[in-house]
Coordinates of N, CA and C in Angstrom, one line a residue:
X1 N 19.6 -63.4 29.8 CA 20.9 -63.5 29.3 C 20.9 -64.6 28.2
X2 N 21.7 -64.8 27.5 CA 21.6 -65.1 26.4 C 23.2 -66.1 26.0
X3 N 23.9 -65.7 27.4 CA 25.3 -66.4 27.1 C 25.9 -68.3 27.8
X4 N 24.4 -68.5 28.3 CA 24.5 -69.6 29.1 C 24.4 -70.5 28.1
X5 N 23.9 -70.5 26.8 CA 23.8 -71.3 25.5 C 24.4 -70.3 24.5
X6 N 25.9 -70.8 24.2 CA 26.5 -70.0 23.0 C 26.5 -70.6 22.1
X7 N 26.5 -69.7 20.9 CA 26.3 -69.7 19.4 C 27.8 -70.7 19.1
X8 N 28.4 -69.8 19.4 CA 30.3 -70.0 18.8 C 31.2 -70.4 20.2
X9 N 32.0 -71.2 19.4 CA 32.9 -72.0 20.6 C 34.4 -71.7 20.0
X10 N 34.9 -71.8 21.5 CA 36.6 -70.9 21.4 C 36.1 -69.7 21.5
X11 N 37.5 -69.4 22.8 CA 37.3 -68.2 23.7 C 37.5 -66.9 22.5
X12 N 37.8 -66.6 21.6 CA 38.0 -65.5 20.9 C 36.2 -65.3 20.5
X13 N 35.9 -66.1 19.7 CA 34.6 -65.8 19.5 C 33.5 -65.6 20.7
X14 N 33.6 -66.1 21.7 CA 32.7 -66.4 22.8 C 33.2 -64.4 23.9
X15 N 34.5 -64.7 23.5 CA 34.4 -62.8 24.2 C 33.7 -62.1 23.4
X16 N 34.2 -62.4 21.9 CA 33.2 -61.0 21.0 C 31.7 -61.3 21.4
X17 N 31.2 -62.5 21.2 CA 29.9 -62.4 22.0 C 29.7 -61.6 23.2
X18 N 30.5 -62.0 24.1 CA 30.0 -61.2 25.4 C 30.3 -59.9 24.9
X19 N 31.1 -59.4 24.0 CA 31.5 -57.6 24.7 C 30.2 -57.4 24.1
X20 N 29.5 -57.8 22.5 CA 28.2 -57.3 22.4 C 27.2 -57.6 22.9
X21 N 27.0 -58.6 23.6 CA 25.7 -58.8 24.4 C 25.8 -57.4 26.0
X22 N 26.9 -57.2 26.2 CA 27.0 -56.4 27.7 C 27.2 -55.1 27.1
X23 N 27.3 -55.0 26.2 CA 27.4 -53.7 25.0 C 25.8 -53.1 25.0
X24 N 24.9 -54.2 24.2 CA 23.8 -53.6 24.2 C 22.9 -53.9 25.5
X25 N 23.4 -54.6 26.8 CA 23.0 -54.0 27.6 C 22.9 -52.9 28.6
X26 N 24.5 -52.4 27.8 CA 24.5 -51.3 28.9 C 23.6 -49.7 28.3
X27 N 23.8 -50.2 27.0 CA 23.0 -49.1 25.9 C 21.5 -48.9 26.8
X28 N 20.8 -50.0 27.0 CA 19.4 -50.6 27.5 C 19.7 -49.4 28.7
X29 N 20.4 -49.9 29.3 CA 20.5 -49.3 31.2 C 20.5 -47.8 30.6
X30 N 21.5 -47.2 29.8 CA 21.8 -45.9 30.1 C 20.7 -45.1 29.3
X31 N 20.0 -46.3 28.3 CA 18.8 -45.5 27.7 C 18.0 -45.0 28.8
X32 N 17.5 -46.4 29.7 CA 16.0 -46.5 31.0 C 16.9 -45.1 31.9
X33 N 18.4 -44.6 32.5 CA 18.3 -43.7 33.2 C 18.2 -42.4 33.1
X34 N 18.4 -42.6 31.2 CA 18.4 -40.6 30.7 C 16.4 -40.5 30.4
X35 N 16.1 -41.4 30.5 CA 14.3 -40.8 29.6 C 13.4 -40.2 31.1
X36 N 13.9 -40.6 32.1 CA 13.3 -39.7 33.0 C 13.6 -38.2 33.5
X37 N 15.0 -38.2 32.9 CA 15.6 -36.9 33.1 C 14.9 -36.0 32.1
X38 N 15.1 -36.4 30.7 CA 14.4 -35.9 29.4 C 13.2 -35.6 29.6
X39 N 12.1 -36.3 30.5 CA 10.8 -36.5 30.3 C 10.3 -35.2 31.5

């Protein structure tokens, strides 16, 4: 994780961080559950 040391301070900037940090993790997750189906 990446949010325990933030870049930008004040909650407006520190949510846009989190929605894209849990954004491209969820990308990550839903990539690893379709490549076995595909495969």
């Amino acid at each position: 994780g990446g949010l325990r040391k933030t870049r930008h301070k004040g909650l407006e900037k520190l949510s846009g961080q989190a929605l894209f940090t849990f954004a491209a993790y969820n990308l990550t997750r839903l990539l690893n559950l379709m490549r076995p189906a595909v495969a």
